[in-house]
Short mmCIF file of C-alpha atoms in Angstrom, two decimals:
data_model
loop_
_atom_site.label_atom_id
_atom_site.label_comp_id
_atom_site.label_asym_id
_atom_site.label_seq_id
_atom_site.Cartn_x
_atom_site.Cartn_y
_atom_site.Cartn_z
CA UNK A 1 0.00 0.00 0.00
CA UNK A 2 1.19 3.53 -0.84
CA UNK A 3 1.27 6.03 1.50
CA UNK A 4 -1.15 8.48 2.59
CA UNK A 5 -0.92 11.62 2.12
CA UNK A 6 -1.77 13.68 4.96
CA UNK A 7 -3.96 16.88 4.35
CA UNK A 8 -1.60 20.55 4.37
CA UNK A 9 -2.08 22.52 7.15
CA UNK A 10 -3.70 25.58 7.00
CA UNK A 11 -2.00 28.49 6.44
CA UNK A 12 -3.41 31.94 8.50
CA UNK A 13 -1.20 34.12 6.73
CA UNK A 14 -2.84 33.92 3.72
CA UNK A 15 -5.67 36.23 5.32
CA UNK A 16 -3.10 39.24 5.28
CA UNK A 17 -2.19 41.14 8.26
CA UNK A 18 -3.74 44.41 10.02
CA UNK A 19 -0.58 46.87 10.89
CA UNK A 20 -1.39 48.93 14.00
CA UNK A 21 -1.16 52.39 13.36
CA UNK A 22 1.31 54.84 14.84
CA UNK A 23 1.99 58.05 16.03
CA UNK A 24 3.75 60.29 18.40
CA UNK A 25 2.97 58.37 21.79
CA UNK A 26 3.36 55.36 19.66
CA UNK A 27 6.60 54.37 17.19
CA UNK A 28 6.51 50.84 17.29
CA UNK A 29 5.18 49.14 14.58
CA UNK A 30 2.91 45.59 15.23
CA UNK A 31 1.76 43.49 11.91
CA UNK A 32 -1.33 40.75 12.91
CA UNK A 33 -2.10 38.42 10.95
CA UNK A 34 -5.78 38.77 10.68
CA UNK A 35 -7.18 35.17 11.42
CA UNK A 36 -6.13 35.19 15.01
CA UNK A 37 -7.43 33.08 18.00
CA UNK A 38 -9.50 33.94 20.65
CA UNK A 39 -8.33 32.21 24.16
CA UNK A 40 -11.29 32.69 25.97
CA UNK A 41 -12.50 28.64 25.75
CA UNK A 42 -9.35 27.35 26.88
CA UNK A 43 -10.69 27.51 30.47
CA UNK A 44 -13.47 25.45 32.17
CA UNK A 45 -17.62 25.25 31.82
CA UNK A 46 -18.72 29.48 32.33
CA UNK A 47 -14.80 30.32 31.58
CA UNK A 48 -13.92 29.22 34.95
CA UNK A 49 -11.58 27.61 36.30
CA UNK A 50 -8.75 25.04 34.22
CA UNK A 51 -10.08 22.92 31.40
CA UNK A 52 -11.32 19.47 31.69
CA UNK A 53 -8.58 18.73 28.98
CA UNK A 54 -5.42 20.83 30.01
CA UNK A 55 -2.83 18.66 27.42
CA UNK A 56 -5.52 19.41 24.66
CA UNK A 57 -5.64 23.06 25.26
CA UNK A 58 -1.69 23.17 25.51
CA UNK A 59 -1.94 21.42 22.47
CA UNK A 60 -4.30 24.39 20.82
CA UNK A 61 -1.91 27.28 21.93
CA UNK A 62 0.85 25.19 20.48
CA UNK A 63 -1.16 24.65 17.43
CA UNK A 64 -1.36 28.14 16.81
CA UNK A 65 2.02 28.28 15.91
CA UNK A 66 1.95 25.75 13.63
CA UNK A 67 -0.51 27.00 11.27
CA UNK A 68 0.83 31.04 11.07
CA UNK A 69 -1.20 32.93 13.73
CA UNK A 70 0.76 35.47 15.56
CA UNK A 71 -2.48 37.10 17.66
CA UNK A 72 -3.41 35.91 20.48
CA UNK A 73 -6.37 37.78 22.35
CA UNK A 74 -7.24 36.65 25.72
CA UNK A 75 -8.16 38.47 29.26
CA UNK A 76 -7.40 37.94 33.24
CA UNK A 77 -10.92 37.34 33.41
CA UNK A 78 -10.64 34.45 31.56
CA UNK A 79 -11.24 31.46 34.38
CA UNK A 80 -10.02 34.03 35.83
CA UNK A 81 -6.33 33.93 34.91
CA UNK A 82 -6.69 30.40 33.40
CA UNK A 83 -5.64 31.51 30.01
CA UNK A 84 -3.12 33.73 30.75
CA UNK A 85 -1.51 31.12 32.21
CA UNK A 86 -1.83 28.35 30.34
CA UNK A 87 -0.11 31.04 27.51
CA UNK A 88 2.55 31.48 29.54
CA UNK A 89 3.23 27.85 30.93
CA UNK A 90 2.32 26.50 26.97
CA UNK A 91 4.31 28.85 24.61
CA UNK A 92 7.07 31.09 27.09
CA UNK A 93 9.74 31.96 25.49
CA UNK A 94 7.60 33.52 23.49
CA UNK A 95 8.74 33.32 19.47
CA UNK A 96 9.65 36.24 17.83
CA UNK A 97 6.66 37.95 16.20
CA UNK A 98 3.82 36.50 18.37
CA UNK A 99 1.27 39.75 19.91
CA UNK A 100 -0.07 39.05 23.06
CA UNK A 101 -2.75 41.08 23.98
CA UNK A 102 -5.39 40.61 27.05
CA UNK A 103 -7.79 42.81 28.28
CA UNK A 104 -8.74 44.33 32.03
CA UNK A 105 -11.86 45.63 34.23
CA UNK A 106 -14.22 42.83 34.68
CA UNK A 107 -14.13 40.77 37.93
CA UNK A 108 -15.73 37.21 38.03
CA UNK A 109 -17.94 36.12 40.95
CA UNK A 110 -18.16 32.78 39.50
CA UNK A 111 -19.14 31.00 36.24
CA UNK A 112 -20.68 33.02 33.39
CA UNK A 113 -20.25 36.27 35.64
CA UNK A 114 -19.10 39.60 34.71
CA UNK A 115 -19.18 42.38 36.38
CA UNK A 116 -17.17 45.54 35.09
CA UNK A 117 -14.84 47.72 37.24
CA UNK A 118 -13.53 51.19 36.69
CA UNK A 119 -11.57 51.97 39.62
CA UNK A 120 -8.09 52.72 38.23
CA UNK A 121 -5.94 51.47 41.40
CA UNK A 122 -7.82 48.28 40.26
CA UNK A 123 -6.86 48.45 36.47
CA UNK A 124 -3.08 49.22 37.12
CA UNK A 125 -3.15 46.35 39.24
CA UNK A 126 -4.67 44.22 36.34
CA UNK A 127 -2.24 45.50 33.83
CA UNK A 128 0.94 44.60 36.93
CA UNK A 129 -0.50 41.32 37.58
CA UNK A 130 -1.02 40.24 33.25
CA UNK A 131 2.66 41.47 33.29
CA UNK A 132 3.44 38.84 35.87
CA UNK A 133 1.15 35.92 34.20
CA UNK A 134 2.60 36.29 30.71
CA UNK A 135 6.23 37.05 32.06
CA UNK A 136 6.66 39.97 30.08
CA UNK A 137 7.83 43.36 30.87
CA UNK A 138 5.61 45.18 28.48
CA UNK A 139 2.05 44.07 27.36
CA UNK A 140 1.69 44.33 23.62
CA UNK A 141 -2.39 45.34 23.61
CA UNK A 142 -4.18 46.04 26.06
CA UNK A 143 -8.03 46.42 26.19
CA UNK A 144 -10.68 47.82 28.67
CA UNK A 145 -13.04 44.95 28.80
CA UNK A 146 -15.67 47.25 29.29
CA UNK A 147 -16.08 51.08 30.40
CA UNK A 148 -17.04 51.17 34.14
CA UNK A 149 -19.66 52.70 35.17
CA UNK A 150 -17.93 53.37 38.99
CA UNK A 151 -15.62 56.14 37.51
CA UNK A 152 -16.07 58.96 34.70
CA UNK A 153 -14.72 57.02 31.85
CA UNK A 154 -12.23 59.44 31.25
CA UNK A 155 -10.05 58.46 34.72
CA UNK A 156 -9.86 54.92 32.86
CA UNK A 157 -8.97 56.28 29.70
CA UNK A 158 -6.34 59.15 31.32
CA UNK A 159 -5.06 55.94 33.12
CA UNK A 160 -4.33 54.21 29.80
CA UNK A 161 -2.63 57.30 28.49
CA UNK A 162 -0.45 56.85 31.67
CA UNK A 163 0.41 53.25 31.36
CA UNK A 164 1.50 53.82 27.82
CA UNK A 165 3.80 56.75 28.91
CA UNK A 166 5.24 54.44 31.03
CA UNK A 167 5.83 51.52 28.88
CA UNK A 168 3.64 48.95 30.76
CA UNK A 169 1.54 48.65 27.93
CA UNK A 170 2.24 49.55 23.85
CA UNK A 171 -0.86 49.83 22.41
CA UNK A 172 -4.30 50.39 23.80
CA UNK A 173 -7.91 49.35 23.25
CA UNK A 174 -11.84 49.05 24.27
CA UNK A 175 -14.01 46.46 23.90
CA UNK A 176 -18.04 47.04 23.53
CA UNK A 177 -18.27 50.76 22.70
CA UNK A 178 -20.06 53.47 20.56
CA UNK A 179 -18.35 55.66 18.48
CA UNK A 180 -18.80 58.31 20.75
CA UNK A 181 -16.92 56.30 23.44
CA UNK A 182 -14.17 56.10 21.46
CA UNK A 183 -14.00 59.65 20.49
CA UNK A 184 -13.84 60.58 24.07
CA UNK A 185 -11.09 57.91 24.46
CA UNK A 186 -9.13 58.85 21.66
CA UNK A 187 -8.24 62.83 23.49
CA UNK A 188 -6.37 60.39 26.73
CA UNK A 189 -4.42 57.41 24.39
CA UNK A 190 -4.26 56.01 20.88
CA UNK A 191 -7.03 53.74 20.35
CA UNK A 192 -5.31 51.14 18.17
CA UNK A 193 -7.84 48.46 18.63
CA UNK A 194 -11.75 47.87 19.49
CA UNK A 195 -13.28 44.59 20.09
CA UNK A 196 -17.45 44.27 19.85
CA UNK A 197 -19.42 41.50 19.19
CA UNK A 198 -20.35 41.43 15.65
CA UNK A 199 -20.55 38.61 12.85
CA UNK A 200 -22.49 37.15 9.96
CA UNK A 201 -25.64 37.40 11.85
CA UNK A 202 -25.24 40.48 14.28
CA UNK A 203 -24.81 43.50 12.87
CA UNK A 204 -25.26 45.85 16.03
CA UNK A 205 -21.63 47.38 15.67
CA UNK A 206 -22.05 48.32 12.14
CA UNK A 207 -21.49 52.14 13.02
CA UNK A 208 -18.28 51.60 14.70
CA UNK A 209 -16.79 49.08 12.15
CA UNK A 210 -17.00 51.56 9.78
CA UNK A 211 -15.83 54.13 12.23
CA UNK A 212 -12.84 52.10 12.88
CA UNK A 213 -12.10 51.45 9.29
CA UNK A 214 -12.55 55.25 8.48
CA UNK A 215 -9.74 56.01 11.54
CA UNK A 216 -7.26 53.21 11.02
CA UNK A 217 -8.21 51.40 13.95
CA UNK A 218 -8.34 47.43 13.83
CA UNK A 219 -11.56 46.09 14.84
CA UNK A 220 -11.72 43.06 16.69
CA UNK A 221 -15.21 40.91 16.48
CA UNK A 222 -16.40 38.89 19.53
CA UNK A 223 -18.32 35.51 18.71
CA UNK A 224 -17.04 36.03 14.87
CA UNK A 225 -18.89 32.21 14.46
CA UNK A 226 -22.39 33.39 16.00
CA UNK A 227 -22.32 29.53 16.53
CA UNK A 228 -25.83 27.50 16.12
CA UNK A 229 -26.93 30.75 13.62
CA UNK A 230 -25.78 29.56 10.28
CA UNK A 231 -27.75 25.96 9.46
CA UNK A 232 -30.56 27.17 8.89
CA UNK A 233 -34.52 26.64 10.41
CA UNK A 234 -37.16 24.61 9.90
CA UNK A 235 -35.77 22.08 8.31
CA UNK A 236 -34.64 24.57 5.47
CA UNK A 237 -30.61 24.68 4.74
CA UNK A 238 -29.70 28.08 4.70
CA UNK A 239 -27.82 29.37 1.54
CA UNK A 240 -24.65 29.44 3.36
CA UNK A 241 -24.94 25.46 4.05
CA UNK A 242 -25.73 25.05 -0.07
CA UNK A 243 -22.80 27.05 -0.86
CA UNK A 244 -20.56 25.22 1.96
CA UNK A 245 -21.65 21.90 0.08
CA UNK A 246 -20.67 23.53 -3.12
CA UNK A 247 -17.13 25.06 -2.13
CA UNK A 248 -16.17 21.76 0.08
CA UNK A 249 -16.35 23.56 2.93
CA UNK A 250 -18.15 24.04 6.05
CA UNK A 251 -20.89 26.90 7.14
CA UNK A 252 -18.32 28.42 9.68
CA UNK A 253 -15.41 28.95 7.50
CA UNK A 254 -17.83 30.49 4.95
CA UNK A 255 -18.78 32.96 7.85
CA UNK A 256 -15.25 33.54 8.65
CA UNK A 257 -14.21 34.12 4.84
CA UNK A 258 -17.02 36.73 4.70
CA UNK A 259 -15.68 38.81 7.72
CA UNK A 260 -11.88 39.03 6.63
CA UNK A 261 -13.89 39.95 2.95
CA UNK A 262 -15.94 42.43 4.70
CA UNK A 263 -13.56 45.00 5.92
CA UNK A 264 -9.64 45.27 5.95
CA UNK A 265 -9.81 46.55 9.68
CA UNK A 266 -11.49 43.30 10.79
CA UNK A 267 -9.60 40.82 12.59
CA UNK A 268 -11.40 37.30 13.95
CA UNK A 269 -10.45 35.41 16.47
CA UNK A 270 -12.36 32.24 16.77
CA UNK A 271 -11.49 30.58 19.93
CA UNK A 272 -11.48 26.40 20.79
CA UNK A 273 -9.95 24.25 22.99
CA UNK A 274 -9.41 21.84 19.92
CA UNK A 275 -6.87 21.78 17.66
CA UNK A 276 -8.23 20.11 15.17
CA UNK A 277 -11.22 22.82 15.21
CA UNK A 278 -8.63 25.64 14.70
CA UNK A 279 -7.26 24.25 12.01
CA UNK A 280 -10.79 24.10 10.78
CA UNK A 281 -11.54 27.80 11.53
CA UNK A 282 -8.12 28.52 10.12
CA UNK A 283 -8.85 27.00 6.86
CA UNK A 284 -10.98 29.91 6.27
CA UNK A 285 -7.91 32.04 5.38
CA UNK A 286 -7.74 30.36 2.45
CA UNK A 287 -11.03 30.80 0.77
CA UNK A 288 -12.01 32.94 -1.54
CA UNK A 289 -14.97 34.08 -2.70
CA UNK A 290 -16.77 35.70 -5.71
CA UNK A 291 -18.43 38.91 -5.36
CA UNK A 292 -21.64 37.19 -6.02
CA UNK A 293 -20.80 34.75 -2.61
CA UNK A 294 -19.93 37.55 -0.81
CA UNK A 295 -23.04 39.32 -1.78
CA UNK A 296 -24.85 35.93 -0.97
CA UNK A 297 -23.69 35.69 2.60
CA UNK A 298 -24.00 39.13 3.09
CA UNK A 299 -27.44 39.43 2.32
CA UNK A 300 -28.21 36.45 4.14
CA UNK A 301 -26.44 37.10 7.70
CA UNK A 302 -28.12 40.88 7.16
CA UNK A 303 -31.87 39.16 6.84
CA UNK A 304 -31.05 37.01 9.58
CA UNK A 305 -30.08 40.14 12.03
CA UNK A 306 -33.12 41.69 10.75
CA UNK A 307 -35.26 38.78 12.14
CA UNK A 308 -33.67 38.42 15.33
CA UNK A 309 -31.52 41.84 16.75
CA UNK A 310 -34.60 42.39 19.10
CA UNK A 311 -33.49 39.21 21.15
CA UNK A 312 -29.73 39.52 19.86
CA UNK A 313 -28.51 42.91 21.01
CA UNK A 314 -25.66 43.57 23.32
CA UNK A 315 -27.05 46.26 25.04
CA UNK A 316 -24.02 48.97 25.42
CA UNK A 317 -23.34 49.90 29.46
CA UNK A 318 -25.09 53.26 30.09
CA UNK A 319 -22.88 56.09 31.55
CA UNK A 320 -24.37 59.03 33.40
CA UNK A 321 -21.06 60.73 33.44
#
């Protein structure tokens, strides 16, 4: 018997990368590659607490390198500090090129909960204690998990100005904003990323995409898979599953092909405990698709947010400063 060949891995490279912009608080130059992974799910049931698989999530972060990603997004909320440290412990010394960024300001009371916290003594201590985690002396993103609403937003933001000053942190970001949040951000540090939820099927962040894209700043999309969305209902295959079958490829990727299509600021990061699943997700680098397919998806994920935003919506934090 002849040998098998074994499939070619994925390359992520071949989605392009995302340079983060620059300017006078800010010289260094950072190129993502712009199919990253998300290491939220490398912790246990609610993002608490270890995996039931540790070896297997090792295995993922190792993975990573393998196929060409060099972003990794995570948080200290994440079990909490689960996935910081299974980074660390899995991939230190870190290779040249990889980003590390993690985010700040929400505290866990215990599986699936979030609340955020403003209180800037608290955040330094977040951005001294991810400094520890990853073993690094300088943190290459970091992100306000959310805006708290304990503190005039612009104390956290003046505080993220100061942490870049000092070198504790080279870029900065938000995560679930408005546009206007970001303007008022934008006076106290450069905002070089900002991470909502948005995909195929959730279109709530339109606005700022396109504000982000408009003021070179990457845009990061939370649940870029809006998992259990894309089959279809009623028995019905959705045109994303026909034109899966057609392309030899699966629902997911498609979804994932039509983000990295749909703006040059956008930068998914699926997340999985599994390698073989990221090499799935990171097959969608590769595909390409027509303007008619992009159309196609588009137009579908868009009647699909139209049917279900009521029940879909992140609703932003309110501020009454």
């Amino acid at each position: 018997m002849g040998d098998i060949k074994k499939e070619a891995l994925p390359d992520a490279t071949k989605a392009g990368t995302y340079r983060l912009r620059t300017d006078s608080r800010v010289r260094e130059e950072l190129d993502i590659v712009r199919l990253g992974f998300g290491a939220m799910r490398i912790t246990g049931k609610g993002i608490w607490g270890y995996p039931p698989d540790i070896e297997q999530a090792k295995a993922t972060l190792r993975k990573t390198q393998e196929l060409g990603i060099n972003f990794i997004d995570t948080a200290d909320s994440y079990g909490p500090f689960v996935s910081e440290e299974l980074i660390r412990e899995t991939l230190y010394p870190y290779p040249k090129g990889l980003i590390i960024a993690t985010k700040g300001g929400h505290t866990r009371h215990g599986p699936n909960i979030w609340r955020p916290i403003g209180n800037t003594d608290y955040l330094r201590q977040c951005v001294l204690m991810s400094l520890r985690r990853l073993k690094v002396e300088r943190i290459d993103l970091w992100q306000l998990h959310r805006v708290g609403i304990d503190v005039p937003p612009e104390a956290q933001f003046q505080l993220m100005g100061d942490l870049q000053a000092e070198g504790l942190i080279l870029y900065g970001g938000l995560s679930e904003v408005s546009v206007e949040m970001i303007k008022r951000a934008s006076q106290y540090f450069t905002v070089a990323t900002v991470q909502n939820r948005y995909n195929l099927v959730n279109r709530h962040s339109e606005d700022v995409l396109q504000y982000c894209e408009d003021n070179g700043i990457g845009f990061i999309p939370w649940a870029p898979l809006a998992a259990g969305s894309l089959e279809g209902e009623n028995g019905r295959e959705s045109v994303l599953v026909e034109m899966a079958r057609r392309k030899k490829v699966t629902p997911g990727q498609l979804s994932l092909a039509w983000l990295l299509r749909r703006s040059p600021a956008i930068i998914p990061i699926p997340g999985t405990s599994n390698p073989q699943h990221l090499e799935s997700n990171t097959r969608a680098a590769e595909i390409e698709l027509t303007d008619e397919e992009f159309v196609q998806i588009d137009e579908y994920g868009r009647n699909e947010w139209h049917k279900t935003k009521t029940t879909k919506i992140v609703k932003p934090i309110k501020h009454s400063y």
